[in-house]
PDB file of C-alpha atoms in Angstrom:
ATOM      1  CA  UNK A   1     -85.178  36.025  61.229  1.00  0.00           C
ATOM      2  CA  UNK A   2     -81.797  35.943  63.476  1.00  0.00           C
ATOM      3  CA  UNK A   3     -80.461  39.162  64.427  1.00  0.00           C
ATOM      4  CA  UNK A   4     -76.465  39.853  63.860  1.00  0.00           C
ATOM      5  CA  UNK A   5     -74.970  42.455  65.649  1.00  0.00           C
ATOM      6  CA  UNK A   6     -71.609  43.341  66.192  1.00  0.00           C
ATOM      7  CA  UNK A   7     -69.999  45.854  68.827  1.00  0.00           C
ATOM      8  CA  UNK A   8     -68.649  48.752  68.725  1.00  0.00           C
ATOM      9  CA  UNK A   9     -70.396  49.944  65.588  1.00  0.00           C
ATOM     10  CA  UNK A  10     -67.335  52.429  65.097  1.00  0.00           C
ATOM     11  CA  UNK A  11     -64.284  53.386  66.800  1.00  0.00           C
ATOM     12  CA  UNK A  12     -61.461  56.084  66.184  1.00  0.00           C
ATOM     13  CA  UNK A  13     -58.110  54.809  67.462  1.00  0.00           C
ATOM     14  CA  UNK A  14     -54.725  55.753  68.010  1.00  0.00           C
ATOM     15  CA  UNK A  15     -52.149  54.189  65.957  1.00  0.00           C
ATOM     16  CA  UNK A  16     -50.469  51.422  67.630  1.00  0.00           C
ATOM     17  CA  UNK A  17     -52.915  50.091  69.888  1.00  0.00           C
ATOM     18  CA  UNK A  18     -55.483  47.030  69.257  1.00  0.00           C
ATOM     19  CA  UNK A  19     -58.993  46.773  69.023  1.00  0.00           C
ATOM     20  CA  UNK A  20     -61.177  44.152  69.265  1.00  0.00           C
ATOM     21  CA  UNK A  21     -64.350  43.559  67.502  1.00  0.00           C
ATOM     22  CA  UNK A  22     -67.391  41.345  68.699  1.00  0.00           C
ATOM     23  CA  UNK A  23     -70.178  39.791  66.615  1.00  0.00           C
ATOM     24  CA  UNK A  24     -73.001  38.225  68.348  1.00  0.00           C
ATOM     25  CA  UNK A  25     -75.748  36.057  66.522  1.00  0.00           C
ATOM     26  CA  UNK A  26     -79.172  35.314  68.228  1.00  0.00           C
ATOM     27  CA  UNK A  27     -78.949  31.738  67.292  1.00  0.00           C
ATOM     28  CA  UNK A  28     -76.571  29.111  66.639  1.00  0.00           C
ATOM     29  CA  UNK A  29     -75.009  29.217  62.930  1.00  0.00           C
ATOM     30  CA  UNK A  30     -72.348  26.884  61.505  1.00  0.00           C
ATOM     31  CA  UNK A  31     -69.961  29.461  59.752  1.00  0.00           C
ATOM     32  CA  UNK A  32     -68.663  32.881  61.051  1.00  0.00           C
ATOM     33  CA  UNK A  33     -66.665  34.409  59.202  1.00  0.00           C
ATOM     34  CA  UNK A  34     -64.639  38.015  58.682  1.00  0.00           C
ATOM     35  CA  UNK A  35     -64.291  40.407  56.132  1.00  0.00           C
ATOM     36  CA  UNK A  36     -62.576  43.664  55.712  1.00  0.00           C
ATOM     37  CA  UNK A  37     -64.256  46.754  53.363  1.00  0.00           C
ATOM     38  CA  UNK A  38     -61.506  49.583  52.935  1.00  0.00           C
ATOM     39  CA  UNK A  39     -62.697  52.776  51.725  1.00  0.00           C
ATOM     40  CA  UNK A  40     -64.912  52.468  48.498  1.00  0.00           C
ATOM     41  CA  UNK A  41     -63.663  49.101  48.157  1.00  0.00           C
ATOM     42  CA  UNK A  42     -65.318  45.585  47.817  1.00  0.00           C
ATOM     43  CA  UNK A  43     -65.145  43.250  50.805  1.00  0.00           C
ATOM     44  CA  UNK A  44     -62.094  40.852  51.312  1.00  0.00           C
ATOM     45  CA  UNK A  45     -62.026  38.016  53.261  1.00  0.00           C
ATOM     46  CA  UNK A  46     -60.091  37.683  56.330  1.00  0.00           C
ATOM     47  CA  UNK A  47     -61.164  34.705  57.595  1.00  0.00           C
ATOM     48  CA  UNK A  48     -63.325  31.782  58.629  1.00  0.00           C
ATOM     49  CA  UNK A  49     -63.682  31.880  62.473  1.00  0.00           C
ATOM     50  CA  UNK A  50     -63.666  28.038  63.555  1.00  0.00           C
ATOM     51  CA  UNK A  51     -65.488  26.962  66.687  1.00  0.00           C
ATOM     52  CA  UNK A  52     -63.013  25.402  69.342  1.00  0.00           C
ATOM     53  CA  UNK A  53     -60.073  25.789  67.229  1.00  0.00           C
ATOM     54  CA  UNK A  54     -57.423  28.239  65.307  1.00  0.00           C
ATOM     55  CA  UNK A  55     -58.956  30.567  62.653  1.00  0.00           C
ATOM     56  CA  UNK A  56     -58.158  29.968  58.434  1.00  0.00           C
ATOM     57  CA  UNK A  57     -57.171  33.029  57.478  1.00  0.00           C
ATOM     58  CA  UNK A  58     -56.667  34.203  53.732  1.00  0.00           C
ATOM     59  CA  UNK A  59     -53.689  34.890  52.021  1.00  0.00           C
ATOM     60  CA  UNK A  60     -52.367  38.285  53.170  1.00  0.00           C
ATOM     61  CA  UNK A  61     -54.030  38.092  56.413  1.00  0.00           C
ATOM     62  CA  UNK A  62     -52.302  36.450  59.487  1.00  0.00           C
ATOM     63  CA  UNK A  63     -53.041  35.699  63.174  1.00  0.00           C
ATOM     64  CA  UNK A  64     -50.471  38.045  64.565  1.00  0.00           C
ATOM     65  CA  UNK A  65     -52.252  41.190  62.942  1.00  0.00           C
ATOM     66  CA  UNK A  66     -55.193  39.405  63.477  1.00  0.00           C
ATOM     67  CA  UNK A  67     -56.358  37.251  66.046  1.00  0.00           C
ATOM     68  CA  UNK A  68     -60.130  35.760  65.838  1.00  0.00           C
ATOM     69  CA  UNK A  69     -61.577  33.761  68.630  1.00  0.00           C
ATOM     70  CA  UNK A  70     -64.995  31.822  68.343  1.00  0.00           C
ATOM     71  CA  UNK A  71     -65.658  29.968  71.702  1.00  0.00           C
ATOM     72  CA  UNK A  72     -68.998  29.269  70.586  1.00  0.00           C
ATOM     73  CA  UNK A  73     -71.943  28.361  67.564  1.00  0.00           C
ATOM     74  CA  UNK A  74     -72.875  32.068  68.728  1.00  0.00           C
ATOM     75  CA  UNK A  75     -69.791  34.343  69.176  1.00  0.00           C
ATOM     76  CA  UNK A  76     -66.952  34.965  67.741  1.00  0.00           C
ATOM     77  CA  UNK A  77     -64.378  38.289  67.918  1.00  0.00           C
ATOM     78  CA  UNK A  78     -61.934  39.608  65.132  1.00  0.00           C
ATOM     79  CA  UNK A  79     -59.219  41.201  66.618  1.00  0.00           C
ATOM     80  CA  UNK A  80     -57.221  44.039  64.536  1.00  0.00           C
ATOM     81  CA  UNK A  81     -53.611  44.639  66.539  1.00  0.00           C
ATOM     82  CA  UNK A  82     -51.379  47.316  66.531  1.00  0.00           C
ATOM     83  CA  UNK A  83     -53.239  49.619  64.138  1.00  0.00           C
ATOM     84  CA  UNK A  84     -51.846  51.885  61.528  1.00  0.00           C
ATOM     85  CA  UNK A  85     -54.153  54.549  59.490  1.00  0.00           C
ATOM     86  CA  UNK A  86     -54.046  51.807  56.717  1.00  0.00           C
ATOM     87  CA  UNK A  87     -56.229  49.465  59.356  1.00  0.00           C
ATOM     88  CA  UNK A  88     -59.126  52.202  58.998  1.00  0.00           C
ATOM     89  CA  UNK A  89     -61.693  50.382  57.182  1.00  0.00           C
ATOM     90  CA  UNK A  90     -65.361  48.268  57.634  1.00  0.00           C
ATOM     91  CA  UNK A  91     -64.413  45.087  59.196  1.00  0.00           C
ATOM     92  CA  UNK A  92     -68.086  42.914  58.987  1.00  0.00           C
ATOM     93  CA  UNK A  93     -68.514  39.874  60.248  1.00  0.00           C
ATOM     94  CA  UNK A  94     -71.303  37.069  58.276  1.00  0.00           C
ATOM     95  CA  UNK A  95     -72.560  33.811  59.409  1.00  0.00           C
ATOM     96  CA  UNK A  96     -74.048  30.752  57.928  1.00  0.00           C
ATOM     97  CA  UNK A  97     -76.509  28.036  59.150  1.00  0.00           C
ATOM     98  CA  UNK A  98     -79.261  30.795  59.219  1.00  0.00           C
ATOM     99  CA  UNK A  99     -83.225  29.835  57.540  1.00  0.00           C
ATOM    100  CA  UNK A 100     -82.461  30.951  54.002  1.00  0.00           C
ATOM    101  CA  UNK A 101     -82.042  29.346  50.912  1.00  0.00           C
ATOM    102  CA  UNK A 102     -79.186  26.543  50.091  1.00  0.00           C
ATOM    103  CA  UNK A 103     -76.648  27.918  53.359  1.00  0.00           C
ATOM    104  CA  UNK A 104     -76.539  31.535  52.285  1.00  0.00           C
ATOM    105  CA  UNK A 105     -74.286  33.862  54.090  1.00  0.00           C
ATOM    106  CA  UNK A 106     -76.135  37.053  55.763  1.00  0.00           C
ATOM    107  CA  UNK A 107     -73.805  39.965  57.135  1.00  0.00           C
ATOM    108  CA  UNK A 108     -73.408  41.639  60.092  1.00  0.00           C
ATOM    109  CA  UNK A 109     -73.938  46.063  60.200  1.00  0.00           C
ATOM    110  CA  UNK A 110     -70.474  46.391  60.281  1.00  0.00           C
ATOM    111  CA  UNK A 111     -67.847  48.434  62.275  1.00  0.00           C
ATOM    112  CA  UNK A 112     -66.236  51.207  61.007  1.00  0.00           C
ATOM    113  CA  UNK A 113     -63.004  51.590  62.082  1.00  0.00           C
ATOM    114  CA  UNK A 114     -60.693  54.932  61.548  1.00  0.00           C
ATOM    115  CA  UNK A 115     -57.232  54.801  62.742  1.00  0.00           C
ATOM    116  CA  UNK A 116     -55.020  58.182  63.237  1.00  0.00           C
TER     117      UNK A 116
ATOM    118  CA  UNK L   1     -63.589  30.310  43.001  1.00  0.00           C
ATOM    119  CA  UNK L   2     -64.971  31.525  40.058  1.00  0.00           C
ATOM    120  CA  UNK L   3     -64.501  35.456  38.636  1.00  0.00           C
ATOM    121  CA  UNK L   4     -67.679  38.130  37.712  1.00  0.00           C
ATOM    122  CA  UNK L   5     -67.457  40.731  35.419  1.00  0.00           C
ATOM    123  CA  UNK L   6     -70.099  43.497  35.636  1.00  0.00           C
ATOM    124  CA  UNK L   7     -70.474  47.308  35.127  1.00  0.00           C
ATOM    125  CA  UNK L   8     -68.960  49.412  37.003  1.00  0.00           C
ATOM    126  CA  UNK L   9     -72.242  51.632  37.397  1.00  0.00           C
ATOM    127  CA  UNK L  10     -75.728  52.430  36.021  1.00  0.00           C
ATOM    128  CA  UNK L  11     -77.896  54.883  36.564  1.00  0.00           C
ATOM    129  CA  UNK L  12     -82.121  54.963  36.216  1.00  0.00           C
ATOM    130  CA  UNK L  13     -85.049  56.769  36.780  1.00  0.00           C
ATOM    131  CA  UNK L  14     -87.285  55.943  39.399  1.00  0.00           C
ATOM    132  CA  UNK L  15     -89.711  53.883  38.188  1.00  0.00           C
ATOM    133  CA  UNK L  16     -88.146  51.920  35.337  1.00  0.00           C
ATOM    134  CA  UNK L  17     -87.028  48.564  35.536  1.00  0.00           C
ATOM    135  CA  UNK L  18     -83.404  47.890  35.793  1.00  0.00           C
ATOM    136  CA  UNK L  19     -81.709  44.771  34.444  1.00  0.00           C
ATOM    137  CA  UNK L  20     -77.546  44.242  35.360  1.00  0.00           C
ATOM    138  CA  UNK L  21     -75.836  41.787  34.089  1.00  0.00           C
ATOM    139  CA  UNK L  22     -72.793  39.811  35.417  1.00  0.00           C
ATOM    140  CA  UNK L  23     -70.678  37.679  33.407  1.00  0.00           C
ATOM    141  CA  UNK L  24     -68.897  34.307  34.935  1.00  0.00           C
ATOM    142  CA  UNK L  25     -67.907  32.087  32.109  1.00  0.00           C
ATOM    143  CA  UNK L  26     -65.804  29.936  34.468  1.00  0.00           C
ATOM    144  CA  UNK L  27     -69.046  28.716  37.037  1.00  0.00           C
ATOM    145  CA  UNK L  28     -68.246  25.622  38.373  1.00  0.00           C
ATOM    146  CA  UNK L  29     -71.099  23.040  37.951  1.00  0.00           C
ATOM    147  CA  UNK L  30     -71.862  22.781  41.649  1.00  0.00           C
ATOM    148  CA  UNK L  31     -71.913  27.076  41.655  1.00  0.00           C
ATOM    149  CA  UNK L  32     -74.507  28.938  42.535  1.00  0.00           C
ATOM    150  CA  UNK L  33     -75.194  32.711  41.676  1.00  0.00           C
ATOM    151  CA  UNK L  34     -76.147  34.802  44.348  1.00  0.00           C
ATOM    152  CA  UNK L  35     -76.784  38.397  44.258  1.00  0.00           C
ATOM    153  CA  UNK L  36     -76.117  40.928  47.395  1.00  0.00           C
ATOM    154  CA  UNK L  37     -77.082  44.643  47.618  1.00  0.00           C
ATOM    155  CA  UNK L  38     -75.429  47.309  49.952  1.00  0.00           C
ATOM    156  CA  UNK L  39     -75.988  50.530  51.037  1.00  0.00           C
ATOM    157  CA  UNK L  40     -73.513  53.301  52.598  1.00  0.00           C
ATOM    158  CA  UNK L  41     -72.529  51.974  55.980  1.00  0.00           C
ATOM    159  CA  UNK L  42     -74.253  48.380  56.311  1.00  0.00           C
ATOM    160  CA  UNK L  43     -73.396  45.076  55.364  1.00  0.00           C
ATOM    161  CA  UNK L  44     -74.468  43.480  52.301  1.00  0.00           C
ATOM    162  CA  UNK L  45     -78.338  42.343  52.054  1.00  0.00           C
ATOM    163  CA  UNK L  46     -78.862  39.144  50.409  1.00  0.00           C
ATOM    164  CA  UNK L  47     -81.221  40.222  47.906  1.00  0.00           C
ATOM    165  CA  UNK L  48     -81.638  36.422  45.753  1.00  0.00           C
ATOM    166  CA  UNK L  49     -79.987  33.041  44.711  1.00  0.00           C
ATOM    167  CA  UNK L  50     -80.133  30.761  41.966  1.00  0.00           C
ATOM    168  CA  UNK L  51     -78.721  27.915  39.995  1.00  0.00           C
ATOM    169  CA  UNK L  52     -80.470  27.895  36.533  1.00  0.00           C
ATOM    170  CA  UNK L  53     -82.904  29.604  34.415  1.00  0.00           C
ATOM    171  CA  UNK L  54     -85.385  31.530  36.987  1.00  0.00           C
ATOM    172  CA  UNK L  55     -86.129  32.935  40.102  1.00  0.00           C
ATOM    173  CA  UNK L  56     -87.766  35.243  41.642  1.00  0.00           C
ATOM    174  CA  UNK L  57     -89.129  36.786  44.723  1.00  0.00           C
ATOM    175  CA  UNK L  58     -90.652  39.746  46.382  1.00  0.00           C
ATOM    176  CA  UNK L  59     -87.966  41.718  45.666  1.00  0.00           C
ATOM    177  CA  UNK L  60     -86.086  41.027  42.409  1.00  0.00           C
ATOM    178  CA  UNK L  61     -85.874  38.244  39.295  1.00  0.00           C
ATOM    179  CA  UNK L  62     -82.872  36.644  38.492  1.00  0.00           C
ATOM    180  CA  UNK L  63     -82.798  35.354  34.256  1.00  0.00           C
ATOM    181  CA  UNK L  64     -79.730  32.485  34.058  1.00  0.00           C
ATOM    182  CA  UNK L  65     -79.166  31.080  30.650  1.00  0.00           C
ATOM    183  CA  UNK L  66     -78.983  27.545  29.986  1.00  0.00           C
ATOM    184  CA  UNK L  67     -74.744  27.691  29.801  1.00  0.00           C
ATOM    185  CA  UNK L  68     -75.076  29.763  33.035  1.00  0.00           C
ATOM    186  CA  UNK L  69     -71.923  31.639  32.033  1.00  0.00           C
ATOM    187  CA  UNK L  70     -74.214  35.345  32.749  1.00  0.00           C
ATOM    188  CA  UNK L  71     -77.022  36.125  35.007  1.00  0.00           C
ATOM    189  CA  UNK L  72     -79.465  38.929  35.215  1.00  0.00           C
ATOM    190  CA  UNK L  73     -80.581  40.865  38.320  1.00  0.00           C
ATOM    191  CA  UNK L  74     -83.745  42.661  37.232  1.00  0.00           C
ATOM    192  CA  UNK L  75     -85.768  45.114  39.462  1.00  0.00           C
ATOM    193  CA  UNK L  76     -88.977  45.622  39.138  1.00  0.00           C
ATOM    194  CA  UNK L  77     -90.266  49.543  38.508  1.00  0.00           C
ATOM    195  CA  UNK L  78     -86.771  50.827  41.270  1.00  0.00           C
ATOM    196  CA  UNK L  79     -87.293  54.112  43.521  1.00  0.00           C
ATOM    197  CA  UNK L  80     -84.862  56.562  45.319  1.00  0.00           C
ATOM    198  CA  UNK L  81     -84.641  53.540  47.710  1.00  0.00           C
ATOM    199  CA  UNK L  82     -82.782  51.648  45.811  1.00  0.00           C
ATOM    200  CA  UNK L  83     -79.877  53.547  45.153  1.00  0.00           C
ATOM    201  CA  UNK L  84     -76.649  50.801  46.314  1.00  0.00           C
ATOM    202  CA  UNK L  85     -73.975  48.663  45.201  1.00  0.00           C
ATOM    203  CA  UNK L  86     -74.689  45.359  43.875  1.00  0.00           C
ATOM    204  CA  UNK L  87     -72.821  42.677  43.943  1.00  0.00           C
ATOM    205  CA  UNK L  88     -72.795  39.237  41.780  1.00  0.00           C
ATOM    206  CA  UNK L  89     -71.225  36.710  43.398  1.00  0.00           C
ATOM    207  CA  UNK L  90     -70.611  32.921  42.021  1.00  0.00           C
ATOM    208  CA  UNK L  91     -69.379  30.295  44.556  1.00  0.00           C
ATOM    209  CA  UNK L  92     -70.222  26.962  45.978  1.00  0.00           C
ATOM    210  CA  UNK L  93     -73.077  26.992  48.136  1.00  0.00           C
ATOM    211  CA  UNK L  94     -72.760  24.833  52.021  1.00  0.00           C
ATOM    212  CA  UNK L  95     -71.291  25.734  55.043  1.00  0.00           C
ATOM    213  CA  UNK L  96     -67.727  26.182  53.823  1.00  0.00           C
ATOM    214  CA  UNK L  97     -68.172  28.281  51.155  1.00  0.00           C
ATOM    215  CA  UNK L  98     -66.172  31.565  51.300  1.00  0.00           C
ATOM    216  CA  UNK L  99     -67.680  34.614  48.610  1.00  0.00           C
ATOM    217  CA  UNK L 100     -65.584  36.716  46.936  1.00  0.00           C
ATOM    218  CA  UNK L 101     -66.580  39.634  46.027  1.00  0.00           C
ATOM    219  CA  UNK L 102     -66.262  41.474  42.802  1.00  0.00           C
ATOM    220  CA  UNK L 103     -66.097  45.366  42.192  1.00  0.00           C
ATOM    221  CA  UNK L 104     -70.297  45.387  42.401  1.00  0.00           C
ATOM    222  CA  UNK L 105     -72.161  47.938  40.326  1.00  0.00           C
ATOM    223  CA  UNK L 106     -73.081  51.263  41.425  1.00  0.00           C
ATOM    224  CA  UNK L 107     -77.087  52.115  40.988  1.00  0.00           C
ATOM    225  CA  UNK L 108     -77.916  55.350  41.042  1.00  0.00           C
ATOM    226  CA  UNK L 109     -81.338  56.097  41.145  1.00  0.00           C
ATOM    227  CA  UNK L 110     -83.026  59.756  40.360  1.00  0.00           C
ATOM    228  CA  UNK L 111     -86.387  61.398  39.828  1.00  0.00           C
TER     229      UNK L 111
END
């Protein structure tokens, strides 16, 4: 089965400054997409990461704060810019396209992300 | 996108079999019910997936009723292991489908 990682599995940042996430599949998918998991929360999507163009983001969620790049079937990054302590969550990434039944989504590990 | 209902929590001794329920009397007819587990710090496992009455695998059975407006996640005789959140999710299935996720329910699972 494909292998999704994503990099750095956690961080502690400073407010005000950006970080940005990667998520790396061993094979090609169709869909990436992001999702944010605050503190004993349920996940929230942020947005679907589009190959060779602009990300659709959700409502409440917009490039500036942001950004998401996917230059390829493989890649994509989620970028979360200038960080407050209300930032400090999971951020995961999941794909489709994978083996699996009827285009199932399967999740990255995560990043945990605490902002001071 | 259609909305689940289901407990907030449940708790079980190892070794029984443990049945939660989700309600979503809105499903769409091209929906599909998939359930997710989760433990502390990982991303959601897909655990199973179906459309109608039901499935199973090597992990859990999933009971849909003909209106498909509730569905059943049962596991089979659950250990320590299995102690996570579960989620029911209802959605379209194909490469633009975006989950939503509900609250989940909370297993807890003792000796």
């Amino acid at each position: 089965s494909a292998v999704i990682s994503q990099k750095p599995s956690r961080d502690i940042c400073q407010r005000g400054t950006s970080l940005t996430i990667q998520c790396q599949v061993d094979s090609q998918v169709t869909m990436m997409f992001w999702y944010r998991q605050q503190p004993g929360q349920s996940l929230t999507l942020i947005a679907t990461a589009n190959q060779g163009s602009e990300a659709t983001y959700e409502s409440g969620f917009v490039i500036d704060k942001f950004p998401i790049s996917r230059p390829n079937l493989t890649f994509s990054t989620l970028t979360v810019s200038n960080m407050s302590p209300e930032d400090s969550s999971i951020y995961l990434c999941s794909v489709t396209g994978l083996a699996g039944p009827t285009d199932t989504q399967y999740f990255g590990p995560g990043t945990r992300l605490t902002v001071l | 996108l259609a909305k689940t209902t289901q407990p907030i929590s449940m708790d079980s001794y190892e070794g029984q079999e443990v049945n939660i329920t989700c309600s979503h009397n809105n499903i769409a007819t091209n929906d599909y019910i998939t359930w997710y587990q989760q433990f502390p710090s990982q991303g959601p496992r897909f655990i199973i997936q179906g459309y109608k009455t039901k499935v199973t695998n090597e992990v859990a059975s999933l009971f849909i009723p003909a209106d498909r407006k509730s569905s059943t996640l049962s596991l089979p005789r659950v250990s320590l292991s299995d102690t996570a959140v579960y989620y029911c999710l209802v959605g379209p299935t194909g490469t633009a489908s975006k989950l939503t996720f509900g609250t989940g329910t909370r297993l807890q699972v003792t000796l």
